[in-house]
């Protein structure tokens, strides 16, 4: 912060948002068309993804350059912090919708289908003998036979991995505050490596789940009734966020290598670190609610 | 069983609130204090402790993963 | 500083040509785009309403087939809610919030551009469904499964358009929160902020907390349709009613998202034309916050008839009744502000007073609907249609129109034509009632909503309602003409514009220059 502006920095025009808009149009049109079985869908999707990546590089590139040039003052820094905080708040609510679906299904839907509350006749007439216990793929046993995912083995190892990555990023954070560059780079590198390892193991776990029981798998798919739906929706969206978080960590790691952050001025680092902690806590919630309780 | 579950939930709430206060300090202190870092350290410490205590509770027979009937 | 890359190209000239708009980072330009977009969508959704009312002019099927009729009711709602009302309010916030708090611009100008430009893309995806195989979505804007899963090719386009609209709203809301919390001029304490700023701050929190839930709900619809999940399928252990819970957890805050900023606009206008400070400023702020909080714990009053335990029905009934308290505080305060004021009735004030009166009618019919046992009779009848149109048309839309007349001189530097403005007001105010008041009667008598045909005993009231709608719709063309001619020219507006106007926004010249408050003003 050797030289900061006394004025709030306001860019005069920027091409990146409109590029992002075009990317979204191509991407959304592509996915929707692909779901409808239209041949153009895939191409549009691919084009959208490419433009989106181009936009992300361009936009973040500009912001990083402006930051390094010292154009941002304290007030701009605060705007970024607040923006990040409220973005994460919206992410929390997004996950809340899926957790809500899990709780509602377990605490209300299944007991009711099993005849609890005033639903005796629903149960008696529609699905006599169905017991609303968890886990369940419903009275019609949608998706066929499956085994639930237990907490031991990969899930427990994955939890240990993600928690360790939380420890390493905290050490890196301490190192950054203390101005210890070597430690910072080492432990930040470890963090994203652990993140990628987590994603890899999660993919292995999914493959294991998707195999038929006869083949030594679990026979558990997205289509395995409400249990499969909530399991894959929650862990899948979390996996997406881990991938995103790991990508951001890698970007930040390169910025650390270039020496972009100082013990006093490192919002980029703190924002990503906080995001990583958020992803980590969501996993812990998943581990508790999806695998244990 | 129920008590163990309540214990797990309470610790999880503690983790979430330390994470929440870290966010608050992230915005309030603008990186000029150690409070963000302190709260995040708390949250990772609690998380590791909870993870370990799940193992202990299972070993002592205080908790069962849902839907998995105990062996034998 | 001024040494480095902040290349000092002239700050006071707006960039010209198309680049000014597609690369825009200026809050006034972006606000203008939001308002123009909203106007286009208002007429698109309005045209659909005209088709609905034409079909309902007489019993029997006259113009459109029932399937298309259902597409019209669905699209009318989606276009009006997400295309017309919300963007208009965000546009007003973009224009006025930085001026009111003494900020040089919105806090995150590039993101501001993105949140606007996503809207036309979402609108294209949504409106294009009208031309797809199987037609546009026809399930009602609430998108209840399993009905919505029968939508044709339009289905994924509907879902993604909702995702994009949500992204846009969340980014817009984050920008507004950050601008208000971080960009206020020195001395502008939180409890000194104009009420429009306060109501928008609280609305933005609602948006951040509610919109992601909608995104989650429609994502589950998408996976149920294409990836074999069973979230809303009882056979697989899910429940279609679960969608209604998740949807209305978003949906109820959403209705306050559309009305709270209108409360704010009215709270600016009434003190100005009563030439008195707002009565009970602090209580207005607390009332708004209470309404926002309560909006998250009343959602199931939209679904009393789906079957829920008695305790649930009682809880949601009483929490709903509770909202009448802070709303009552607001209505009382607006009335008390006018009490013994030296009132004049220019067009913005007329719209504000009509808002006060007619929104209260909508609030009362809401109370009636909130009573669980009574709701079993009213549910899904035209009474519901009458209720929410009273809160949204003479509520939110009149609030927006009042705001547009109020601030138009500040934006354009010209006074609008007061005579025509008053004519527009009287046509709107009379015919909005002709349109919607009879719908209370047919609803209480049992006419269901979302149908193209009805029993003959409802014929007279429906004809009156349709005539009202046609005149109301036509008189909005006058609104466009008034705005157009005001932009083109007219009597010069002074800096203060209105005799009783107070606040930072009335200290900058009219029209407001491209950049304002580059050096923060001092607020006493």
Tab-separated table of N, CA, C and O in Angstrom, chain A residues 5 8-15 17-18 20-21 24-25 28-29 31-33 35-36 55 59 62-63 66 69 75 78-80 82-83 86-87 90 93-94 98 101 104 109 112-113 137-140 142 222-223 225-226 229-230 233, chain C residues 1 9 11 22-23 25 104-105 107-110 113-114 117-118 121 125 153 156-157 160 167 174 177-178 181-183 205 208-209 212-213 215-216 219-220 223 226-231 233-239 242 245 249 309 515:
chain	number	residue	atom	x	y	z
A	5	UNK	N	-4.801	5.519	-3.759
A	5	UNK	CA	-5.525	6.695	-4.198
A	5	UNK	C	-6.352	7.244	-3.045
A	5	UNK	O	-6.793	6.501	-2.168
A	8	UNK	N	-12.179	6.949	-4.459
A	8	UNK	CA	-12.714	5.626	-4.746
A	8	UNK	C	-12.541	5.350	-6.222
A	8	UNK	O	-12.943	6.136	-7.065
A	9	UNK	N	-11.932	4.216	-6.548
A	9	UNK	CA	-11.656	3.936	-7.950
A	9	UNK	C	-12.904	3.480	-8.687
A	9	UNK	O	-13.526	2.491	-8.299
A	10	UNK	N	-13.254	4.202	-9.725
A	10	UNK	CA	-14.402	3.809	-10.542
A	10	UNK	C	-13.953	3.608	-11.974
A	10	UNK	O	-13.513	4.551	-12.625
A	11	UNK	N	-14.004	2.360	-12.452
A	11	UNK	CA	-13.574	2.122	-13.826
A	11	UNK	C	-14.515	2.828	-14.793
A	11	UNK	O	-15.709	2.939	-14.536
A	12	UNK	N	-13.943	3.332	-15.883
A	12	UNK	CA	-14.799	3.983	-16.874
A	12	UNK	C	-15.011	3.054	-18.042
A	12	UNK	O	-14.288	3.075	-19.024
A	13	UNK	N	-15.997	2.202	-17.880
A	13	UNK	CA	-16.304	1.252	-18.938
A	13	UNK	C	-15.459	0.007	-18.806
A	13	UNK	O	-14.300	0.067	-18.419
A	14	UNK	N	-16.091	-1.130	-19.067
A	14	UNK	CA	-15.345	-2.380	-19.021
A	14	UNK	C	-15.999	-3.360	-19.980
A	14	UNK	O	-17.207	-3.509	-19.992
A	15	UNK	N	-15.181	-4.020	-20.820
A	15	UNK	CA	-15.781	-4.950	-21.785
A	15	UNK	C	-16.102	-6.301	-21.166
A	15	UNK	O	-16.822	-7.091	-21.771
A	17	UNK	N	-17.844	-7.587	-18.435
A	17	UNK	CA	-19.178	-8.086	-18.081
A	17	UNK	C	-19.995	-8.525	-19.294
A	17	UNK	O	-20.645	-9.568	-19.249
A	18	UNK	N	-19.910	-7.777	-20.379
A	18	UNK	CA	-20.735	-8.144	-21.537
A	18	UNK	C	-20.214	-9.439	-22.160
A	18	UNK	O	-20.994	-10.260	-22.657
A	20	UNK	N	-18.975	-11.814	-20.363
A	20	UNK	CA	-19.545	-12.797	-19.462
A	20	UNK	C	-21.008	-13.075	-19.775
A	20	UNK	O	-21.474	-14.220	-19.710
A	21	UNK	N	-21.723	-12.017	-20.152
A	21	UNK	CA	-23.135	-12.185	-20.496
A	21	UNK	C	-23.288	-13.075	-21.720
A	21	UNK	O	-24.128	-13.981	-21.747
A	24	UNK	N	-22.711	-16.597	-20.780
A	24	UNK	CA	-23.851	-17.209	-20.102
A	24	UNK	C	-24.951	-17.561	-21.089
A	24	UNK	O	-25.589	-18.607	-20.987
A	25	UNK	N	-25.176	-16.664	-22.066
A	25	UNK	CA	-26.211	-16.946	-23.065
A	25	UNK	C	-25.888	-18.230	-23.821
A	25	UNK	O	-26.719	-19.135	-23.943
A	28	UNK	N	-26.069	-21.339	-21.295
A	28	UNK	CA	-27.415	-21.723	-20.870
A	28	UNK	C	-28.240	-22.233	-22.042
A	28	UNK	O	-28.937	-23.237	-21.940
A	29	UNK	N	-28.126	-21.515	-23.165
A	29	UNK	CA	-28.834	-21.984	-24.366
A	29	UNK	C	-28.332	-23.371	-24.742
A	29	UNK	O	-29.109	-24.258	-25.095
A	31	UNK	N	-26.849	-25.763	-22.793
A	31	UNK	CA	-27.270	-26.829	-21.883
A	31	UNK	C	-28.744	-27.148	-22.100
A	31	UNK	O	-29.138	-28.320	-22.192
A	32	UNK	N	-29.577	-26.100	-22.195
A	32	UNK	CA	-31.013	-26.334	-22.358
A	32	UNK	C	-31.289	-27.091	-23.661
A	32	UNK	O	-32.079	-28.041	-23.685
A	33	UNK	N	-30.616	-26.699	-24.734
A	33	UNK	CA	-30.831	-27.385	-26.011
A	33	UNK	C	-30.351	-28.820	-25.937
A	33	UNK	O	-30.998	-29.730	-26.458
A	35	UNK	N	-30.281	-30.706	-23.335
A	35	UNK	CA	-31.260	-31.475	-22.571
A	35	UNK	C	-32.468	-31.817	-23.425
A	35	UNK	O	-33.113	-32.839	-23.243
A	36	UNK	N	-32.777	-30.932	-24.385
A	36	UNK	CA	-33.883	-31.215	-25.294
A	36	UNK	C	-33.462	-32.132	-26.434
A	36	UNK	O	-34.266	-32.430	-27.312
A	55	UNK	N	-13.419	-14.798	-20.224
A	55	UNK	CA	-13.896	-13.674	-19.425
A	55	UNK	C	-13.241	-13.687	-18.038
A	55	UNK	O	-12.794	-12.663	-17.543
A	59	UNK	N	-11.188	-10.616	-16.787
A	59	UNK	CA	-11.737	-9.783	-15.711
A	59	UNK	C	-10.815	-9.812	-14.486
A	59	UNK	O	-10.397	-8.778	-13.979
A	62	UNK	N	-7.559	-7.989	-14.999
A	62	UNK	CA	-7.633	-6.538	-14.855
A	62	UNK	C	-7.647	-6.149	-13.381
A	62	UNK	O	-6.927	-5.238	-12.948
A	63	UNK	N	-8.464	-6.867	-12.595
A	63	UNK	CA	-8.587	-6.512	-11.174
A	63	UNK	C	-7.256	-6.709	-10.455
A	63	UNK	O	-6.832	-5.865	-9.653
A	66	UNK	N	-4.899	-3.924	-11.425
A	66	UNK	CA	-5.239	-2.675	-10.736
A	66	UNK	C	-4.817	-2.730	-9.268
A	66	UNK	O	-4.346	-1.742	-8.714
A	69	UNK	N	-1.099	-2.365	-9.026
A	69	UNK	CA	-0.689	-0.992	-9.320
A	69	UNK	C	-1.045	-0.025	-8.192
A	69	UNK	O	-0.731	1.161	-8.275
A	75	UNK	N	-11.049	1.860	1.038
A	75	UNK	CA	-12.496	1.762	0.878
A	75	UNK	C	-12.856	0.726	-0.186
A	75	UNK	O	-13.796	-0.034	-0.019
A	78	UNK	N	-12.529	-2.620	1.216
A	78	UNK	CA	-13.679	-2.966	2.057
A	78	UNK	C	-14.857	-3.408	1.193
A	78	UNK	O	-15.600	-4.320	1.550
A	79	UNK	N	-15.059	-2.770	0.053
A	79	UNK	CA	-16.150	-3.176	-0.847
A	79	UNK	C	-15.983	-4.631	-1.266
A	79	UNK	O	-16.944	-5.402	-1.283
A	80	UNK	N	-14.732	-4.989	-1.611
A	80	UNK	CA	-14.477	-6.364	-2.026
A	80	UNK	C	-14.789	-7.330	-0.887
A	80	UNK	O	-15.379	-8.388	-1.074
A	82	UNK	N	-16.820	-6.922	1.689
A	82	UNK	CA	-18.258	-7.044	1.926
A	82	UNK	C	-18.924	-7.843	0.808
A	82	UNK	O	-19.790	-8.685	1.054
A	83	UNK	N	-18.504	-7.582	-0.422
A	83	UNK	CA	-19.085	-8.312	-1.549
A	83	UNK	C	-18.859	-9.801	-1.398
A	83	UNK	O	-19.782	-10.609	-1.551
A	86	UNK	N	-21.090	-11.308	1.381
A	86	UNK	CA	-22.503	-11.507	1.028
A	86	UNK	C	-22.670	-12.539	-0.069
A	86	UNK	O	-23.688	-13.212	-0.147
A	87	UNK	N	-21.631	-12.679	-0.912
A	87	UNK	CA	-21.685	-13.765	-1.895
A	87	UNK	C	-21.720	-15.106	-1.170
A	87	UNK	O	-22.509	-16.002	-1.496
A	90	UNK	N	-25.028	-15.890	0.246
A	90	UNK	CA	-25.976	-16.429	-0.728
A	90	UNK	C	-25.676	-17.906	-1.007
A	90	UNK	O	-26.600	-18.702	-1.198
A	93	UNK	N	-27.230	-19.995	1.634
A	93	UNK	CA	-28.664	-20.210	1.429
A	93	UNK	C	-28.918	-21.220	0.315
A	93	UNK	O	-29.911	-21.940	0.330
A	94	UNK	N	-28.027	-21.236	-0.676
A	94	UNK	CA	-28.186	-22.211	-1.753
A	94	UNK	C	-28.061	-23.628	-1.193
A	94	UNK	O	-28.883	-24.499	-1.469
A	98	UNK	N	-30.891	-27.359	-0.223
A	98	UNK	CA	-30.716	-28.805	-0.368
A	98	UNK	C	-30.710	-29.508	0.994
A	98	UNK	O	-31.264	-30.590	1.141
A	101	UNK	N	-34.204	-29.805	1.983
A	101	UNK	CA	-34.870	-30.924	1.319
A	101	UNK	C	-34.547	-32.230	2.044
A	101	UNK	O	-35.430	-33.067	2.266
A	104	UNK	N	-36.434	-32.216	5.419
A	104	UNK	CA	-37.875	-32.342	5.209
A	104	UNK	C	-38.218	-33.778	4.811
A	104	UNK	O	-39.166	-34.368	5.303
A	109	UNK	N	-41.543	-36.254	5.190
A	109	UNK	CA	-42.099	-37.028	4.081
A	109	UNK	C	-42.145	-38.521	4.405
A	109	UNK	O	-43.202	-39.158	4.314
A	112	UNK	N	-44.546	-39.611	7.130
A	112	UNK	CA	-45.938	-39.462	6.668
A	112	UNK	C	-46.305	-40.574	5.690
A	112	UNK	O	-47.405	-41.115	5.722
A	113	UNK	N	-45.370	-40.881	4.784
A	113	UNK	CA	-45.652	-41.982	3.851
A	113	UNK	C	-45.823	-43.283	4.619
A	113	UNK	O	-46.546	-44.184	4.194
A	137	UNK	N	-35.442	-45.442	-0.528
A	137	UNK	CA	-35.676	-44.989	-1.897
A	137	UNK	C	-37.166	-45.015	-2.199
A	137	UNK	O	-37.584	-45.163	-3.337
A	138	UNK	N	-37.948	-44.861	-1.129
A	138	UNK	CA	-39.375	-44.647	-1.311
A	138	UNK	C	-40.172	-45.918	-1.399
A	138	UNK	O	-39.625	-47.010	-1.586
A	139	UNK	N	-41.502	-45.782	-1.265
A	139	UNK	CA	-42.374	-46.952	-1.269
A	139	UNK	C	-42.299	-47.744	-2.571
A	139	UNK	O	-42.498	-48.961	-2.564
A	140	UNK	N	-42.003	-47.082	-3.692
A	140	UNK	CA	-41.931	-47.814	-4.953
A	140	UNK	C	-40.516	-48.320	-5.230
A	140	UNK	O	-40.241	-48.873	-6.281
A	142	UNK	N	-37.757	-46.838	-5.981
A	142	UNK	CA	-37.236	-46.279	-7.230
A	142	UNK	C	-35.729	-46.501	-7.302
A	142	UNK	O	-35.013	-46.261	-6.336
A	222	UNK	N	-27.934	-41.436	-8.574
A	222	UNK	CA	-28.772	-40.241	-8.420
A	222	UNK	C	-30.239	-40.635	-8.472
A	222	UNK	O	-31.105	-39.960	-7.931
A	223	UNK	N	-30.534	-41.759	-9.126
A	223	UNK	CA	-31.913	-42.193	-9.273
A	223	UNK	C	-32.384	-43.132	-8.176
A	223	UNK	O	-33.465	-43.707	-8.283
A	225	UNK	N	-34.078	-43.144	-5.536
A	225	UNK	CA	-35.070	-42.546	-4.651
A	225	UNK	C	-34.541	-41.310	-3.963
A	225	UNK	O	-33.562	-40.696	-4.396
A	226	UNK	N	-35.190	-40.954	-2.839
A	226	UNK	CA	-34.838	-39.702	-2.167
A	226	UNK	C	-33.457	-39.799	-1.520
A	226	UNK	O	-32.750	-38.798	-1.438
A	229	UNK	N	-31.009	-39.187	-4.311
A	229	UNK	CA	-31.156	-37.804	-4.771
A	229	UNK	C	-30.450	-36.838	-3.838
A	229	UNK	O	-29.642	-36.021	-4.267
A	230	UNK	N	-30.764	-36.943	-2.525
A	230	UNK	CA	-30.171	-35.981	-1.598
A	230	UNK	C	-28.672	-36.238	-1.457
A	230	UNK	O	-27.890	-35.288	-1.399
A	233	UNK	N	-26.958	-34.969	-4.699
A	233	UNK	CA	-27.138	-33.527	-4.875
A	233	UNK	C	-26.253	-32.766	-3.901
A	233	UNK	O	-25.534	-31.843	-4.289
C	1	UNK	N	-2.586	10.640	-5.703
C	1	UNK	CA	-1.799	9.755	-6.552
C	1	UNK	C	-1.828	10.234	-7.999
C	1	UNK	O	-1.083	11.093	-8.347
C	9	UNK	N	-8.502	10.091	-18.637
C	9	UNK	CA	-9.355	10.562	-19.710
C	9	UNK	C	-10.498	11.296	-19.056
C	9	UNK	O	-10.859	11.043	-17.911
C	11	UNK	N	-13.138	12.918	-17.094
C	11	UNK	CA	-14.112	12.325	-16.198
C	11	UNK	C	-15.528	12.782	-16.467
C	11	UNK	O	-16.469	12.122	-16.081
C	22	UNK	N	-23.082	-0.807	-23.533
C	22	UNK	CA	-22.701	-2.204	-23.253
C	22	UNK	C	-21.478	-2.291	-22.356
C	22	UNK	O	-21.305	-3.282	-21.677
C	23	UNK	N	-20.652	-1.274	-22.297
C	23	UNK	CA	-19.508	-1.291	-21.382
C	23	UNK	C	-19.779	-0.468	-20.128
C	23	UNK	O	-18.879	-0.204	-19.340
C	25	UNK	N	-20.331	1.424	-16.791
C	25	UNK	CA	-20.071	1.181	-15.378
C	25	UNK	C	-20.679	2.307	-14.548
C	25	UNK	O	-20.549	2.323	-13.332
C	104	UNK	N	-19.911	8.368	-5.039
C	104	UNK	CA	-19.576	8.696	-6.426
C	104	UNK	C	-20.189	7.728	-7.432
C	104	UNK	O	-20.358	8.076	-8.592
C	105	UNK	N	-20.500	6.521	-7.018
C	105	UNK	CA	-21.105	5.538	-7.921
C	105	UNK	C	-21.509	4.351	-7.066
C	105	UNK	O	-21.403	4.400	-5.838
C	107	UNK	N	-20.772	0.627	-5.530
C	107	UNK	CA	-19.500	0.162	-4.988
C	107	UNK	C	-18.756	-0.737	-5.964
C	107	UNK	O	-17.532	-0.716	-6.028
C	108	UNK	N	-19.471	-1.565	-6.725
C	108	UNK	CA	-18.824	-2.528	-7.614
C	108	UNK	C	-19.353	-2.305	-9.031
C	108	UNK	O	-20.229	-3.022	-9.502
C	109	UNK	N	-18.808	-1.301	-9.721
C	109	UNK	CA	-19.423	-0.851	-10.973
C	109	UNK	C	-19.410	-1.893	-12.085
C	109	UNK	O	-20.358	-1.950	-12.872
C	110	UNK	N	-18.357	-2.702	-12.175
C	110	UNK	CA	-18.330	-3.685	-13.266
C	110	UNK	C	-19.394	-4.746	-13.033
C	110	UNK	O	-20.096	-5.157	-13.948
C	113	UNK	N	-22.768	-3.655	-14.114
C	113	UNK	CA	-23.025	-3.860	-15.536
C	113	UNK	C	-23.466	-5.297	-15.787
C	113	UNK	O	-24.454	-5.549	-16.490
C	114	UNK	N	-22.751	-6.224	-15.179
C	114	UNK	CA	-23.078	-7.634	-15.430
C	114	UNK	C	-24.478	-7.951	-14.941
C	114	UNK	O	-25.239	-8.626	-15.633
C	117	UNK	N	-26.890	-6.728	-17.605
C	117	UNK	CA	-26.918	-7.347	-18.935
C	117	UNK	C	-27.343	-8.815	-18.919
C	117	UNK	O	-27.703	-9.375	-19.946
C	118	UNK	N	-27.290	-9.440	-17.738
C	118	UNK	CA	-27.819	-10.803	-17.650
C	118	UNK	C	-29.329	-10.804	-17.876
C	118	UNK	O	-29.883	-11.755	-18.425
C	121	UNK	N	-30.660	-11.352	-21.398
C	121	UNK	CA	-30.401	-12.740	-21.791
C	121	UNK	C	-31.462	-13.658	-21.186
C	121	UNK	O	-32.061	-14.505	-21.866
C	125	UNK	N	-34.281	-15.978	-23.153
C	125	UNK	CA	-34.517	-17.403	-22.921
C	125	UNK	C	-35.968	-17.649	-22.538
C	125	UNK	O	-36.605	-18.602	-23.004
C	153	UNK	N	-40.441	-28.510	-24.644
C	153	UNK	CA	-39.058	-28.073	-24.832
C	153	UNK	C	-38.730	-26.839	-23.996
C	153	UNK	O	-37.559	-26.527	-23.756
C	156	UNK	N	-36.294	-26.697	-19.798
C	156	UNK	CA	-34.957	-26.291	-19.340
C	156	UNK	C	-34.704	-24.795	-19.538
C	156	UNK	O	-33.963	-24.188	-18.761
C	157	UNK	N	-35.340	-24.210	-20.560
C	157	UNK	CA	-35.162	-22.774	-20.781
C	157	UNK	C	-35.786	-21.980	-19.636
C	157	UNK	O	-35.228	-20.980	-19.175
C	160	UNK	N	-33.336	-22.351	-16.597
C	160	UNK	CA	-32.103	-21.572	-16.684
C	160	UNK	C	-32.380	-20.082	-16.688
C	160	UNK	O	-31.582	-19.289	-16.193
C	167	UNK	N	-29.278	-14.934	-10.439
C	167	UNK	CA	-27.907	-14.417	-10.398
C	167	UNK	C	-27.891	-12.910	-10.489
C	167	UNK	O	-27.187	-12.231	-9.739
C	174	UNK	N	-26.147	-7.513	-3.779
C	174	UNK	CA	-24.846	-7.379	-3.112
C	174	UNK	C	-24.293	-5.978	-3.362
C	174	UNK	O	-23.817	-5.298	-2.454
C	177	UNK	N	-26.154	-3.480	-1.132
C	177	UNK	CA	-25.741	-3.577	0.278
C	177	UNK	C	-24.376	-2.919	0.456
C	177	UNK	O	-24.177	-2.094	1.365
C	178	UNK	N	-23.434	-3.279	-0.416
C	178	UNK	CA	-22.074	-2.765	-0.238
C	178	UNK	C	-22.042	-1.254	-0.431
C	178	UNK	O	-21.365	-0.531	0.305
C	181	UNK	N	-23.503	0.247	2.768
C	181	UNK	CA	-22.713	0.061	3.983
C	181	UNK	C	-21.328	0.691	3.881
C	181	UNK	O	-20.709	0.984	4.895
C	182	UNK	N	-20.825	0.884	2.681
C	182	UNK	CA	-19.427	1.292	2.544
C	182	UNK	C	-19.230	2.652	1.892
C	182	UNK	O	-18.147	3.204	1.948
C	183	UNK	N	-20.252	3.178	1.223
C	183	UNK	CA	-20.012	4.344	0.366
C	183	UNK	C	-20.718	5.597	0.861
C	183	UNK	O	-20.809	6.571	0.123
C	205	UNK	N	-31.011	-7.480	1.517
C	205	UNK	CA	-30.765	-8.638	2.377
C	205	UNK	C	-31.752	-9.758	2.045
C	205	UNK	O	-31.378	-10.930	1.970
C	208	UNK	N	-30.638	-11.520	-1.106
C	208	UNK	CA	-29.473	-12.387	-0.943
C	208	UNK	C	-29.866	-13.685	-0.258
C	208	UNK	O	-29.345	-14.747	-0.566
C	209	UNK	N	-30.815	-13.603	0.672
C	209	UNK	CA	-31.181	-14.804	1.410
C	209	UNK	C	-32.241	-15.631	0.697
C	209	UNK	O	-32.320	-16.839	0.904
C	212	UNK	N	-31.225	-17.519	-3.673
C	212	UNK	CA	-30.534	-18.806	-3.827
C	212	UNK	C	-31.444	-19.992	-3.535
C	212	UNK	O	-31.264	-21.069	-4.103
C	213	UNK	N	-32.421	-19.799	-2.662
C	213	UNK	CA	-33.338	-20.889	-2.343
C	213	UNK	C	-34.191	-21.231	-3.566
C	213	UNK	O	-34.440	-22.400	-3.869
C	215	UNK	N	-33.184	-20.793	-6.596
C	215	UNK	CA	-32.264	-21.488	-7.496
C	215	UNK	C	-32.175	-22.958	-7.117
C	215	UNK	O	-32.207	-23.844	-7.985
C	216	UNK	N	-32.105	-23.238	-5.810
C	216	UNK	CA	-32.065	-24.623	-5.359
C	216	UNK	C	-33.331	-25.366	-5.744
C	216	UNK	O	-33.279	-26.502	-6.239
C	219	UNK	N	-33.402	-26.091	-9.409
C	219	UNK	CA	-32.388	-27.089	-9.733
C	219	UNK	C	-32.921	-28.487	-9.456
C	219	UNK	O	-32.715	-29.423	-10.241
C	220	UNK	N	-33.638	-28.635	-8.332
C	220	UNK	CA	-34.206	-29.947	-8.014
C	220	UNK	C	-35.274	-30.339	-9.042
C	220	UNK	O	-35.398	-31.509	-9.402
C	223	UNK	N	-33.307	-31.689	-12.037
C	223	UNK	CA	-32.767	-33.042	-11.894
C	223	UNK	C	-33.895	-34.069	-11.834
C	223	UNK	O	-33.732	-35.193	-12.302
C	226	UNK	N	-34.678	-34.574	-15.600
C	226	UNK	CA	-33.687	-35.113	-16.538
C	226	UNK	C	-32.716	-36.120	-15.931
C	226	UNK	O	-32.062	-36.850	-16.646
C	227	UNK	N	-32.560	-36.147	-14.608
C	227	UNK	CA	-31.526	-37.005	-14.052
C	227	UNK	C	-32.070	-38.035	-13.066
C	227	UNK	O	-31.318	-38.592	-12.279
C	228	UNK	N	-33.378	-38.251	-13.097
C	228	UNK	CA	-33.951	-39.357	-12.348
C	228	UNK	C	-34.024	-39.199	-10.849
C	228	UNK	O	-34.223	-40.180	-10.134
C	229	UNK	N	-33.850	-37.993	-10.323
C	229	UNK	CA	-33.986	-37.836	-8.876
C	229	UNK	C	-35.455	-37.884	-8.469
C	229	UNK	O	-36.343	-37.791	-9.314
C	230	UNK	N	-35.704	-38.025	-7.176
C	230	UNK	CA	-37.074	-38.198	-6.683
C	230	UNK	C	-37.451	-37.157	-5.645
C	230	UNK	O	-38.232	-37.437	-4.755
C	231	UNK	N	-36.902	-35.942	-5.764
C	231	UNK	CA	-37.192	-34.942	-4.740
C	231	UNK	C	-38.694	-34.703	-4.593
C	231	UNK	O	-39.210	-34.585	-3.495
C	233	UNK	N	-41.196	-36.650	-5.909
C	233	UNK	CA	-41.920	-37.829	-6.339
C	233	UNK	C	-42.138	-38.738	-5.129
C	233	UNK	O	-41.197	-39.306	-4.585
C	234	UNK	N	-43.413	-38.844	-4.710
C	234	UNK	CA	-43.708	-39.581	-3.482
C	234	UNK	C	-43.306	-41.046	-3.608
C	234	UNK	O	-42.906	-41.667	-2.623
C	235	UNK	N	-43.380	-41.617	-4.799
C	235	UNK	CA	-43.036	-43.030	-4.967
C	235	UNK	C	-41.579	-43.285	-4.601
C	235	UNK	O	-41.221	-44.366	-4.151
C	236	UNK	N	-40.728	-42.269	-4.783
C	236	UNK	CA	-39.320	-42.434	-4.454
C	236	UNK	C	-38.977	-41.898	-3.072
C	236	UNK	O	-37.804	-41.761	-2.745
C	237	UNK	N	-39.987	-41.546	-2.282
C	237	UNK	CA	-39.725	-41.043	-0.941
C	237	UNK	C	-39.626	-39.525	-0.876
C	237	UNK	O	-39.295	-38.967	0.154
C	238	UNK	N	-39.899	-38.852	-2.006
C	238	UNK	CA	-39.940	-37.394	-1.995
C	238	UNK	C	-41.378	-36.925	-1.840
C	238	UNK	O	-42.241	-37.694	-1.445
C	239	UNK	N	-41.634	-35.654	-2.180
C	239	UNK	CA	-42.971	-35.115	-1.957
C	239	UNK	C	-43.164	-33.864	-2.822
C	239	UNK	O	-42.367	-32.933	-2.720
C	242	UNK	N	-43.129	-30.726	-0.933
C	242	UNK	CA	-41.837	-30.180	-0.529
C	242	UNK	C	-41.431	-29.030	-1.455
C	242	UNK	O	-40.878	-28.034	-1.004
C	245	UNK	N	-43.057	-25.933	-0.296
C	245	UNK	CA	-42.391	-25.345	0.874
C	245	UNK	C	-41.137	-24.580	0.464
C	245	UNK	O	-40.932	-23.450	0.890
C	249	UNK	N	-40.741	-20.534	0.576
C	249	UNK	CA	-39.720	-19.973	1.459
C	249	UNK	C	-38.999	-18.841	0.723
C	249	UNK	O	-38.603	-17.848	1.328
C	309	UNK	N	-50.180	-30.353	9.489
C	309	UNK	CA	-50.697	-30.545	10.840
C	309	UNK	C	-51.295	-29.260	11.395
C	309	UNK	O	-50.898	-28.147	11.001
C	515	UNK	N	-21.213	12.322	-13.623
C	515	UNK	CA	-20.556	11.917	-12.378
C	515	UNK	C	-20.930	12.907	-11.286
C	515	UNK	O	-20.844	14.105	-11.485
